[in-house]
Amino acid sequence: MASSHSSSPVPQSNSSDAFFKKEMDASKRFRPVQSLPDVCPKEPTGNPSNLCDSPSLVMDQHRWTIFHSKVNLPAALNDPRLAKRESDFFTKTWGVDFVDTEVTPSFYLPQITKEHFALYQQEITPREKIHEKCKNICPPKDTFDRTLLHTHDKSRTDLEQVPKIFMKPDFALEDSLTFNAVLPWSHFNTAGGKGNRDAASSKLLQEKLSHYLDIVEVNIAHQISLRSEAFFHAMTSQHELQDYLRKTSQAVKLLREKISKIDKVMCEGPLRVLRLSLTRNNCIKAYNKLKLMATVHQTQPTVQLLLSTSEFVGALDLIATTQEVLQQELQGIHSFRHLGSQLCELEKLIDKMMIAEFSTYARNDLNRPLEDDCQILEEERLVSLVFGLLKQRKLNFYEIYGDEMIITAKNIIKQCVVNTISQMEEIDTEVVVKLADQMRMMNFPQWFDLLKNIFSKFTIFLKRIKATLNVIRSVVLLVLDKNQKTRDLEDALQKDPSKDSTVDTEVAYLTHEGMFISDAFGEGDLPPVAADTTSQRNISPNSEPCSSDSVSEPECTTDSSSSKEQTSSVTPGGVEIMISDDMKLTDLELGRLANNIQELLYNASDICHDRSVKFLMARAKDGFLEKLNSSEFVALSRLMEGFILDTEQICGRKSMSLRGALQSQANRFVNRFHEERKTKLSLLLDNERWKQAEVPAEFQDLVDSVSDGRISLPEKKAAAVEERKPTEFLIVDGQKYATVGTVLLLIRIILEYCQCVDNIPSITTDMLTRLSDLLKYFNSRSCQLVLGAGALQVVGLKTITTKNLALSSRCLQLIVHYIPIIRAHFEARLQPKQFSMLRHFDHITKDYHDHIAEISAKLVAIMDSLFDKLLSKYEVKAPVPSACFRNICKQMAKMHEAIYDLLPEEQTQMLFLRINASYKLHLKRQLAHLNVVNDGGPQNGLVTADVAFYTGNLQALKGLNNLDLNMAEIWEQKR
């Protein structure tokens, strides 16, 4: 009873039927290699410590284990060495903390929750309700209920006699209060001569406790009797259970022996193979790690070798790959603890080297001799530099090229000036030290040739810059295109991820079935992943495959985890570059960089224009450009316009600095041009005597060229084969125009304006304004001199004759004839938004027509005053024709003689019709004054004879024979 589990006997048997064995041989007790558990075995992982250490039912059945220990239950419950009874017998040996220790849940038993019983509750609830309903409907028999109720009441009454203290759950006689309450010591005190009474009391107490015990035993017996059938059934089943256990033990023993044999025959060998395979794999991994470490150890010498050949991209790729290997596969290697920081410093050094190399390249590229070729200098080197700078996110490298462009543009002008001056012997460079002063000593042809040379150099310079920047921009756009394709591919995979999984499943199935991928898929149906694998295998058919003794396939490459995809692209120059996937540049950055490179080309054009403007202004300081004649300025303007158009064609954008300088010089030229010609016209008008001038042949040729639709000055002939005599009239479109010398020169001046617009299109609007001013000036000045009789004081004419007036009118008509032609010429050279300026020609035409009408009115007014003077003295008397009518006919003949050769016949007829109307008006008034009527009387006959004389003389004039005079209007109509 008092023995513990440590001293409990362990049954041992030497027979084969024994269940337990505590001692075994040393060879069997200590196994060199742990075997896998036979219950739920795990896959070997290569680490022996990871193998399960739990006992094996197969191998451990013949040796003693902790599971063979057993405990005498009564001894565990009644250990007299303990001071008090523990709440649980497990705390006896394992301590008080055993109860509070949490038991680790089993991996093989599920966690049971209330949800597991939900279905059972749903099924049993209706049955329970039916059961309760049946109990209420069919109650038990009354006799049974009364007997059971009586028995229960009786047992309850008997139990109520037992004191409540015995029923408490914390009843313990160790407690002094409880002990005194159950066994009062006063009943056992023998002092005071009360022994007999105490003995009786103790006897009475003993009987009372015995009575309580009897009551309890009776109730226990009653409860046992109620369950006697189940008790005896359990006792009967105990023997059958022992038989079952004995048979089961024998079956288990036989099964264990068979499993042990199977373990030795079939499991130990394969498990040993697995362990050796894991060991081999571990050795391979260690070998690969060492080989990888050896490769990483050679990184710095390899980088130095690449840098010596300017392979910056390769060096950066190697550094990035090594950094990734250090962080992923060689992390924690003590010997490489400083390699990462060394590679970072080396990468910074490469950044500085690339920037310096790019600066050197830009300087060498731009300072090459400016020959007539635009080949790119070392395109492969440029592509490598740009790609390396993009890889390192040095996106401001184009600024270096821009700075070099400014310096080179300055040097180009300086070198051209030095080369030109060195060839001129008339410029003493020792006396004139400054280069600008030496340049100002050149005459126009020399300076013009120098400017032409500078423009040609700048054109080649811009073409070379454009070619270089196109290569740089193409590299940037290739990287941008690669990013976009990668992003599109990722989006496609995200939208339809089943494609990759399908291919992987097919490849895995084919590999498992032992088939070649190239045999399973057709050449056209080969999936991308499989195609890549097949192509890699076909590239190196003689390469050594990964056999069982070599590195496994995922580890055949030194840098399996850090390998990067690369895409091959070709630049416009034919240079092939490999674009890797580690370019961490966004589309926004690449697009902004491409725009900046394009803007750099525009800046190159602006730089060339700015330097040209400075060169131009340096020569214009002493007013050199303002002193140029028309042909020189036109040549300069054409040269500058040609250069501007060339730069616009090369760079694709207009630069306004040189164009603005040309416009400024053109404005000065226009002002000087206009002032010279206006002054010339003013002098001509002030000296004009308004007599008909002969027309030289060159002016007739000039007018003829305009009639052919070409507004241009004819070229001067070196020597005329036959001298042509001047003509009296200027023939324009078949009409004769009698002109003065000023108008002939004015026509030539007008054509000079038009030709200047052709030569310098930028001054079209200014020339139109100036030409309008010139035409207005001629109109107003001629009006002042002829109609206003200003020529009397300026030239000293005695009077302004009708011939002067007619000649002035014809000259104005000649100018009006050319105004539409001039308008069309300017309209063809104006922008649509500038067409409003053509209204100046409409105003000028109106002014000229008004002036012509005023001259015609002046001629009529001269004859009107003559008629008024002569007819006011007219008397109807003999002789016939009267002296008045003779004078009138004489003056009419003089008028006709003065204007007939100057004005066209139609204008002459219209003029004389107006004069005739004035004559009839005055004659009618005089006849009414004289009371002469058309009554056929003598006075009527005299007047009729005078009128017939007037009509005959007037119609006898040349060109007036068919003139309808309608002389009947001189008589008052009878009412």
PDB file of N, CA and C in Angstrom, residues 602-674:
ATOM      1  N   TYR A 602      16.971  72.618 -79.952  1.00  0.00           N
ATOM      2  CA  TYR A 602      16.458  73.974 -80.170  1.00  0.00           C
ATOM      3  C   TYR A 602      17.412  75.010 -79.581  1.00  0.00           C
ATOM      4  N   ASN A 603      17.947  74.698 -78.408  1.00  0.00           N
ATOM      5  CA  ASN A 603      18.892  75.623 -77.781  1.00  0.00           C
ATOM      6  C   ASN A 603      20.153  75.793 -78.635  1.00  0.00           C
ATOM      7  N   ALA A 604      20.565  74.703 -79.303  1.00  0.00           N
ATOM      8  CA  ALA A 604      21.731  74.803 -80.182  1.00  0.00           C
ATOM      9  C   ALA A 604      21.470  75.793 -81.309  1.00  0.00           C
ATOM     10  N   SER A 605      20.267  75.734 -81.877  1.00  0.00           N
ATOM     11  CA  SER A 605      19.918  76.707 -82.913  1.00  0.00           C
ATOM     12  C   SER A 605      19.903  78.125 -82.357  1.00  0.00           C
ATOM     13  N   ASP A 606      19.345  78.288 -81.152  1.00  0.00           N
ATOM     14  CA  ASP A 606      19.317  79.619 -80.536  1.00  0.00           C
ATOM     15  C   ASP A 606      20.733  80.129 -80.255  1.00  0.00           C
ATOM     16  N   ILE A 607      21.616  79.214 -79.839  1.00  0.00           N
ATOM     17  CA  ILE A 607      23.002  79.622 -79.558  1.00  0.00           C
ATOM     18  C   ILE A 607      23.673  80.127 -80.828  1.00  0.00           C
ATOM     19  N   CYS A 608      23.524  79.393 -81.916  1.00  0.00           N
ATOM     20  CA  CYS A 608      24.133  79.829 -83.180  1.00  0.00           C
ATOM     21  C   CYS A 608      23.547  81.175 -83.635  1.00  0.00           C
ATOM     22  N   HIS A 609      22.275  81.346 -83.475  1.00  0.00           N
ATOM     23  CA  HIS A 609      21.658  82.617 -83.868  1.00  0.00           C
ATOM     24  C   HIS A 609      22.136  83.753 -82.969  1.00  0.00           C
ATOM     25  N   ASP A 610      22.229  83.476 -81.671  1.00  0.00           N
ATOM     26  CA  ASP A 610      22.685  84.531 -80.752  1.00  0.00           C
ATOM     27  C   ASP A 610      24.122  84.952 -81.058  1.00  0.00           C
ATOM     28  N   ARG A 611      24.972  83.955 -81.315  1.00  0.00           N
ATOM     29  CA  ARG A 611      26.373  84.317 -81.629  1.00  0.00           C
ATOM     30  C   ARG A 611      26.444  85.068 -82.961  1.00  0.00           C
ATOM     31  N   SER A 612      25.600  84.703 -83.903  1.00  0.00           N
ATOM     32  CA  SER A 612      25.576  85.422 -85.190  1.00  0.00           C
ATOM     33  C   SER A 612      25.092  86.859 -84.991  1.00  0.00           C
ATOM     34  N   VAL A 613      24.103  87.050 -84.124  1.00  0.00           N
ATOM     35  CA  VAL A 613      23.607  88.403 -83.852  1.00  0.00           C
ATOM     36  C   VAL A 613      24.710  89.253 -83.227  1.00  0.00           C
ATOM     37  N   LYS A 614      25.451  88.672 -82.284  1.00  0.00           N
ATOM     38  CA  LYS A 614      26.543  89.431 -81.668  1.00  0.00           C
ATOM     39  C   LYS A 614      27.610  89.791 -82.702  1.00  0.00           C
ATOM     40  N   PHE A 615      27.902  88.862 -83.587  1.00  0.00           N
ATOM     41  CA  PHE A 615      28.870  89.157 -84.648  1.00  0.00           C
ATOM     42  C   PHE A 615      28.337  90.260 -85.559  1.00  0.00           C
ATOM     43  N   LEU A 616      27.033  90.230 -85.844  1.00  0.00           N
ATOM     44  CA  LEU A 616      26.416  91.239 -86.701  1.00  0.00           C
ATOM     45  C   LEU A 616      26.425  92.612 -86.028  1.00  0.00           C
ATOM     46  N   MET A 617      26.091  92.626 -84.745  1.00  0.00           N
ATOM     47  CA  MET A 617      26.063  93.903 -84.024  1.00  0.00           C
ATOM     48  C   MET A 617      27.458  94.490 -83.852  1.00  0.00           C
ATOM     49  N   ALA A 618      28.452  93.610 -83.710  1.00  0.00           N
ATOM     50  CA  ALA A 618      29.821  94.113 -83.595  1.00  0.00           C
ATOM     51  C   ALA A 618      30.251  94.846 -84.869  1.00  0.00           C
ATOM     52  N   ARG A 619      29.778  94.373 -86.017  1.00  0.00           N
ATOM     53  CA  ARG A 619      30.121  95.050 -87.270  1.00  0.00           C
ATOM     54  C   ARG A 619      29.266  96.289 -87.501  1.00  0.00           C
ATOM     55  N   ALA A 620      28.075  96.323 -86.895  1.00  0.00           N
ATOM     56  CA  ALA A 620      27.156  97.436 -87.136  1.00  0.00           C
ATOM     57  C   ALA A 620      27.371  98.600 -86.184  1.00  0.00           C
ATOM     58  N   LYS A 621      28.391  98.536 -85.339  1.00  0.00           N
ATOM     59  CA  LYS A 621      28.598  99.603 -84.360  1.00  0.00           C
ATOM     60  C   LYS A 621      28.897 100.942 -85.015  1.00  0.00           C
ATOM     61  N   ASP A 622      29.669 100.939 -86.067  1.00  0.00           N
ATOM     62  CA  ASP A 622      30.043 102.195 -86.733  1.00  0.00           C
ATOM     63  C   ASP A 622      29.073 102.569 -87.852  1.00  0.00           C
ATOM     64  N   GLY A 623      27.856 101.981 -87.850  1.00  0.00           N
ATOM     65  CA  GLY A 623      26.871 102.300 -88.883  1.00  0.00           C
ATOM     66  C   GLY A 623      27.179 101.682 -90.217  1.00  0.00           C
ATOM     67  N   PHE A 624      27.957 100.606 -90.213  1.00  0.00           N
ATOM     68  CA  PHE A 624      28.383  99.963 -91.457  1.00  0.00           C
ATOM     69  C   PHE A 624      27.181  99.411 -92.218  1.00  0.00           C
ATOM     70  N   LEU A 625      26.269  98.751 -91.525  1.00  0.00           N
ATOM     71  CA  LEU A 625      25.145  98.114 -92.206  1.00  0.00           C
ATOM     72  C   LEU A 625      24.148  99.134 -92.744  1.00  0.00           C
ATOM     73  N   GLU A 626      24.063 100.281 -92.091  1.00  0.00           N
ATOM     74  CA  GLU A 626      23.127 101.301 -92.557  1.00  0.00           C
ATOM     75  C   GLU A 626      23.622 101.991 -93.827  1.00  0.00           C
ATOM     76  N   LYS A 627      24.926 101.880 -94.093  1.00  0.00           N
ATOM     77  CA  LYS A 627      25.492 102.515 -95.273  1.00  0.00           C
ATOM     78  C   LYS A 627      25.454 101.623 -96.504  1.00  0.00           C
ATOM     79  N   LEU A 628      24.935 100.410 -96.356  1.00  0.00           N
ATOM     80  CA  LEU A 628      24.902  99.496 -97.492  1.00  0.00           C
ATOM     81  C   LEU A 628      23.884  99.970 -98.514  1.00  0.00           C
ATOM     82  N   ASN A 629      24.217  99.754 -99.776  1.00  0.00           N
ATOM     83  CA  ASN A 629      23.235 100.063-100.812  1.00  0.00           C
ATOM     84  C   ASN A 629      22.228  98.919-100.913  1.00  0.00           C
ATOM     85  N   SER A 630      21.292  99.103-101.826  1.00  0.00           N
ATOM     86  CA  SER A 630      20.191  98.141-101.904  1.00  0.00           C
ATOM     87  C   SER A 630      20.673  96.750-102.275  1.00  0.00           C
ATOM     88  N   SER A 631      21.538  96.631-103.248  1.00  0.00           N
ATOM     89  CA  SER A 631      22.010  95.313-103.689  1.00  0.00           C
ATOM     90  C   SER A 631      22.798  94.624-102.589  1.00  0.00           C
ATOM     91  N   GLU A 632      23.642  95.378-101.870  1.00  0.00           N
ATOM     92  CA  GLU A 632      24.426  94.772-100.781  1.00  0.00           C
ATOM     93  C   GLU A 632      23.511  94.311 -99.650  1.00  0.00           C
ATOM     94  N   PHE A 633      22.550  95.148 -99.302  1.00  0.00           N
ATOM     95  CA  PHE A 633      21.665  94.745 -98.212  1.00  0.00           C
ATOM     96  C   PHE A 633      20.797  93.563 -98.627  1.00  0.00           C
ATOM     97  N   VAL A 634      20.367  93.550 -99.892  1.00  0.00           N
ATOM     98  CA  VAL A 634      19.588  92.404-100.360  1.00  0.00           C
ATOM     99  C   VAL A 634      20.415  91.139-100.307  1.00  0.00           C
ATOM    100  N   ALA A 635      21.677  91.199-100.701  1.00  0.00           N
ATOM    101  CA  ALA A 635      22.549  90.021-100.626  1.00  0.00           C
ATOM    102  C   ALA A 635      22.714  89.566 -99.187  1.00  0.00           C
ATOM    103  N   LEU A 636      22.923  90.546 -98.274  1.00  0.00           N
ATOM    104  CA  LEU A 636      23.048  90.202 -96.850  1.00  0.00           C
ATOM    105  C   LEU A 636      21.749  89.591 -96.333  1.00  0.00           C
ATOM    106  N   SER A 637      20.632  90.160 -96.698  1.00  0.00           N
ATOM    107  CA  SER A 637      19.341  89.647 -96.240  1.00  0.00           C
ATOM    108  C   SER A 637      19.091  88.233 -96.752  1.00  0.00           C
ATOM    109  N   ARG A 638      19.420  87.993 -98.031  1.00  0.00           N
ATOM    110  CA  ARG A 638      19.229  86.644 -98.575  1.00  0.00           C
ATOM    111  C   ARG A 638      20.119  85.629 -97.866  1.00  0.00           C
ATOM    112  N   LEU A 639      21.340  86.031 -97.577  1.00  0.00           N
ATOM    113  CA  LEU A 639      22.252  85.118 -96.876  1.00  0.00           C
ATOM    114  C   LEU A 639      21.707  84.772 -95.494  1.00  0.00           C
ATOM    115  N   MET A 640      21.237  85.789 -94.776  1.00  0.00           N
ATOM    116  CA  MET A 640      20.707  85.544 -93.434  1.00  0.00           C
ATOM    117  C   MET A 640      19.411  84.749 -93.499  1.00  0.00           C
ATOM    118  N   GLU A 641      18.554  85.038 -94.445  1.00  0.00           N
ATOM    119  CA  GLU A 641      17.321  84.267 -94.590  1.00  0.00           C
ATOM    120  C   GLU A 641      17.618  82.814 -94.933  1.00  0.00           C
ATOM    121  N   GLY A 642      18.605  82.588 -95.783  1.00  0.00           N
ATOM    122  CA  GLY A 642      18.987  81.214 -96.116  1.00  0.00           C
ATOM    123  C   GLY A 642      19.486  80.455 -94.901  1.00  0.00           C
ATOM    124  N   PHE A 643      20.304  81.122 -94.081  1.00  0.00           N
ATOM    125  CA  PHE A 643      20.804  80.467 -92.857  1.00  0.00           C
ATOM    126  C   PHE A 643      19.655  80.190 -91.888  1.00  0.00           C
ATOM    127  N   ILE A 644      18.736  81.130 -91.777  1.00  0.00           N
ATOM    128  CA  ILE A 644      17.597  80.926 -90.870  1.00  0.00           C
ATOM    129  C   ILE A 644      16.758  79.739 -91.325  1.00  0.00           C
ATOM    130  N   LEU A 645      16.503  79.628 -92.624  1.00  0.00           N
ATOM    131  CA  LEU A 645      15.723  78.502 -93.142  1.00  0.00           C
ATOM    132  C   LEU A 645      16.455  77.184 -92.953  1.00  0.00           C
ATOM    133  N   ASP A 646      17.791  77.202 -93.136  1.00  0.00           N
ATOM    134  CA  ASP A 646      18.568  75.967 -92.930  1.00  0.00           C
ATOM    135  C   ASP A 646      18.485  75.497 -91.486  1.00  0.00           C
ATOM    136  N   THR A 647      18.628  76.428 -90.553  1.00  0.00           N
ATOM    137  CA  THR A 647      18.552  76.044 -89.136  1.00  0.00           C
ATOM    138  C   THR A 647      17.153  75.573 -88.762  1.00  0.00           C
ATOM    139  N   GLU A 648      16.138  76.191 -89.340  1.00  0.00           N
ATOM    140  CA  GLU A 648      14.774  75.737 -89.069  1.00  0.00           C
ATOM    141  C   GLU A 648      14.551  74.331 -89.614  1.00  0.00           C
ATOM    142  N   GLN A 649      15.116  74.045 -90.772  1.00  0.00           N
ATOM    143  CA  GLN A 649      14.969  72.706 -91.345  1.00  0.00           C
ATOM    144  C   GLN A 649      15.724  71.668 -90.529  1.00  0.00           C
ATOM    145  N   ILE A 650      16.871  72.045 -89.988  1.00  0.00           N
ATOM    146  CA  ILE A 650      17.678  71.094 -89.205  1.00  0.00           C
ATOM    147  C   ILE A 650      17.048  70.861 -87.839  1.00  0.00           C
ATOM    148  N   CYS A 651      16.690  71.950 -87.162  1.00  0.00           N
ATOM    149  CA  CYS A 651      16.254  71.849 -85.768  1.00  0.00           C
ATOM    150  C   CYS A 651      14.743  71.749 -85.616  1.00  0.00           C
ATOM    151  N   GLY A 652      13.998  72.127 -86.641  1.00  0.00           N
ATOM    152  CA  GLY A 652      12.560  71.977 -86.560  1.00  0.00           C
ATOM    153  C   GLY A 652      11.839  73.049 -85.782  1.00  0.00           C
ATOM    154  N   ARG A 653      12.510  74.152 -85.469  1.00  0.00           N
ATOM    155  CA  ARG A 653      11.846  75.245 -84.761  1.00  0.00           C
ATOM    156  C   ARG A 653      12.476  76.567 -85.164  1.00  0.00           C
ATOM    157  N   LYS A 654      11.660  77.628 -85.162  1.00  0.00           N
ATOM    158  CA  LYS A 654      12.144  78.939 -85.542  1.00  0.00           C
ATOM    159  C   LYS A 654      12.871  79.593 -84.367  1.00  0.00           C
ATOM    160  N   SER A 655      14.016  80.179 -84.689  1.00  0.00           N
ATOM    161  CA  SER A 655      14.747  80.978 -83.706  1.00  0.00           C
ATOM    162  C   SER A 655      14.593  82.440 -84.095  1.00  0.00           C
ATOM    163  N   MET A 656      14.199  83.255 -83.146  1.00  0.00           N
ATOM    164  CA  MET A 656      13.784  84.613 -83.460  1.00  0.00           C
ATOM    165  C   MET A 656      14.888  85.643 -83.275  1.00  0.00           C
ATOM    166  N   SER A 657      16.010  85.303 -82.662  1.00  0.00           N
ATOM    167  CA  SER A 657      17.022  86.329 -82.369  1.00  0.00           C
ATOM    168  C   SER A 657      17.634  86.882 -83.657  1.00  0.00           C
ATOM    169  N   LEU A 658      18.127  85.996 -84.542  1.00  0.00           N
ATOM    170  CA  LEU A 658      18.721  86.459 -85.792  1.00  0.00           C
ATOM    171  C   LEU A 658      17.664  87.075 -86.704  1.00  0.00           C
ATOM    172  N   ARG A 659      16.483  86.480 -86.693  1.00  0.00           N
ATOM    173  CA  ARG A 659      15.410  87.050 -87.490  1.00  0.00           C
ATOM    174  C   ARG A 659      15.032  88.436 -86.975  1.00  0.00           C
ATOM    175  N   GLY A 660      15.051  88.609 -85.653  1.00  0.00           N
ATOM    176  CA  GLY A 660      14.768  89.927 -85.097  1.00  0.00           C
ATOM    177  C   GLY A 660      15.842  90.939 -85.443  1.00  0.00           C
ATOM    178  N   ALA A 661      17.108  90.496 -85.384  1.00  0.00           N
ATOM    179  CA  ALA A 661      18.195  91.409 -85.768  1.00  0.00           C
ATOM    180  C   ALA A 661      18.082  91.796 -87.242  1.00  0.00           C
ATOM    181  N   LEU A 662      17.752  90.796 -88.089  1.00  0.00           N
ATOM    182  CA  LEU A 662      17.566  91.098 -89.512  1.00  0.00           C
ATOM    183  C   LEU A 662      16.405  92.064 -89.710  1.00  0.00           C
ATOM    184  N   GLN A 663      15.329  91.850 -88.950  1.00  0.00           N
ATOM    185  CA  GLN A 663      14.192  92.746 -89.071  1.00  0.00           C
ATOM    186  C   GLN A 663      14.544  94.164 -88.618  1.00  0.00           C
ATOM    187  N   SER A 664      15.344  94.257 -87.560  1.00  0.00           N
ATOM    188  CA  SER A 664      15.764  95.580 -87.089  1.00  0.00           C
ATOM    189  C   SER A 664      16.619  96.289 -88.139  1.00  0.00           C
ATOM    190  N   GLN A 665      17.560  95.560 -88.717  1.00  0.00           N
ATOM    191  CA  GLN A 665      18.379  96.162 -89.767  1.00  0.00           C
ATOM    192  C   GLN A 665      17.542  96.464 -91.004  1.00  0.00           C
ATOM    193  N   ALA A 666      16.569  95.599 -91.275  1.00  0.00           N
ATOM    194  CA  ALA A 666      15.703  95.839 -92.429  1.00  0.00           C
ATOM    195  C   ALA A 666      14.860  97.098 -92.221  1.00  0.00           C
ATOM    196  N   ASN A 667      14.411  97.311 -90.985  1.00  0.00           N
ATOM    197  CA  ASN A 667      13.643  98.533 -90.710  1.00  0.00           C
ATOM    198  C   ASN A 667      14.500  99.780 -90.928  1.00  0.00           C
ATOM    199  N   ARG A 668      15.748  99.720 -90.483  1.00  0.00           N
ATOM    200  CA  ARG A 668      16.641 100.855 -90.725  1.00  0.00           C
ATOM    201  C   ARG A 668      16.864 101.044 -92.231  1.00  0.00           C
ATOM    202  N   PHE A 669      17.028  99.917 -92.906  1.00  0.00           N
ATOM    203  CA  PHE A 669      17.230  99.989 -94.351  1.00  0.00           C
ATOM    204  C   PHE A 669      15.998 100.569 -95.040  1.00  0.00           C
ATOM    205  N   VAL A 670      14.804 100.148 -94.612  1.00  0.00           N
ATOM    206  CA  VAL A 670      13.557 100.649 -95.214  1.00  0.00           C
ATOM    207  C   VAL A 670      13.432 102.151 -94.979  1.00  0.00           C
ATOM    208  N   ASN A 671      13.735 102.595 -93.777  1.00  0.00           N
ATOM    209  CA  ASN A 671      13.651 104.039 -93.495  1.00  0.00           C
ATOM    210  C   ASN A 671      14.590 104.830 -94.397  1.00  0.00           C
ATOM    211  N   ARG A 672      15.827 104.341 -94.486  1.00  0.00           N
ATOM    212  CA  ARG A 672      16.798 105.042 -95.323  1.00  0.00           C
ATOM    213  C   ARG A 672      16.399 104.962 -96.794  1.00  0.00           C
ATOM    214  N   PHE A 673      15.957 103.796 -97.226  1.00  0.00           N
ATOM    215  CA  PHE A 673      15.515 103.582 -98.598  1.00  0.00           C
ATOM    216  C   PHE A 673      14.363 104.548 -98.945  1.00  0.00           C
ATOM    217  N   HIS A 674      13.393 104.628 -98.062  1.00  0.00           N
ATOM    218  CA  HIS A 674      12.227 105.466 -98.321  1.00  0.00           C
ATOM    219  C   HIS A 674      12.595 106.949 -98.287  1.00  0.00           C
TER     220      HIS A 674
END
